[in-house]
């Protein structure tokens, strides 16, 4: 559990493009970013991404623990100019493929929630496809 505003991202407000239109959370997840994580905690890596795309990323600790994942798992990743969703896919689905983590978009609270697929399905959440359509 993290308190709001912890880390460098601060509260995530709507991002604006040159046209002045607010971007949806899904659009912000497609924003290309660069990361270089070396033995970084998962929660710190998520905080960095959160700051880059302007979307709060909440970890569901109990939901993640149901599949044996903690927010202290280490991340070693380097990507340049890659959509945030693709980086999250590698972090949460590919690298932890036997753990079945996923994200869902909580529009009401303007955030992305990281949890286990089993918990998302139990709560009848719409899992956001990090890769593909």
Steps between C-alpha positions, in 0.01 A plus 500: 500500500627846415372832615377736226764722349788278614790502256582750232185476289260685730127485445420424139284756329369494146769541238436736215619482146571795275134490398393554860311168513538293815656162433330187627686265731525250212656768278749594771596132536603508133741791557857408399743525791856388576593301811818349638429293812789315660403288801215748567203417724177441306321779688781748422495400132122553494541840668745603228256396225220677688699823493582464131144444380306703758280214616487368857597132511361325808627161609244263649733338754259229622397419142862473389594288802231247402731399214824540695605846383605791722568858401860447614582260213804628310484630144780504244375666181624746243273644231534808282201683353263209572128527585445486877246219451765285330743559788228408750423190292862384528518584873168348604409233248809379314757505783247361749313281252425227754365759744224641278503869586287747307374858510156650487404864457317660790347799320312616812830555684708591192745215554632169376483209745757219495358175635485128428285372217306278743404798721409718200273223372343446844428874520368494141751764389570560133866407457686755289695334216856629540597345168284475191163666453 
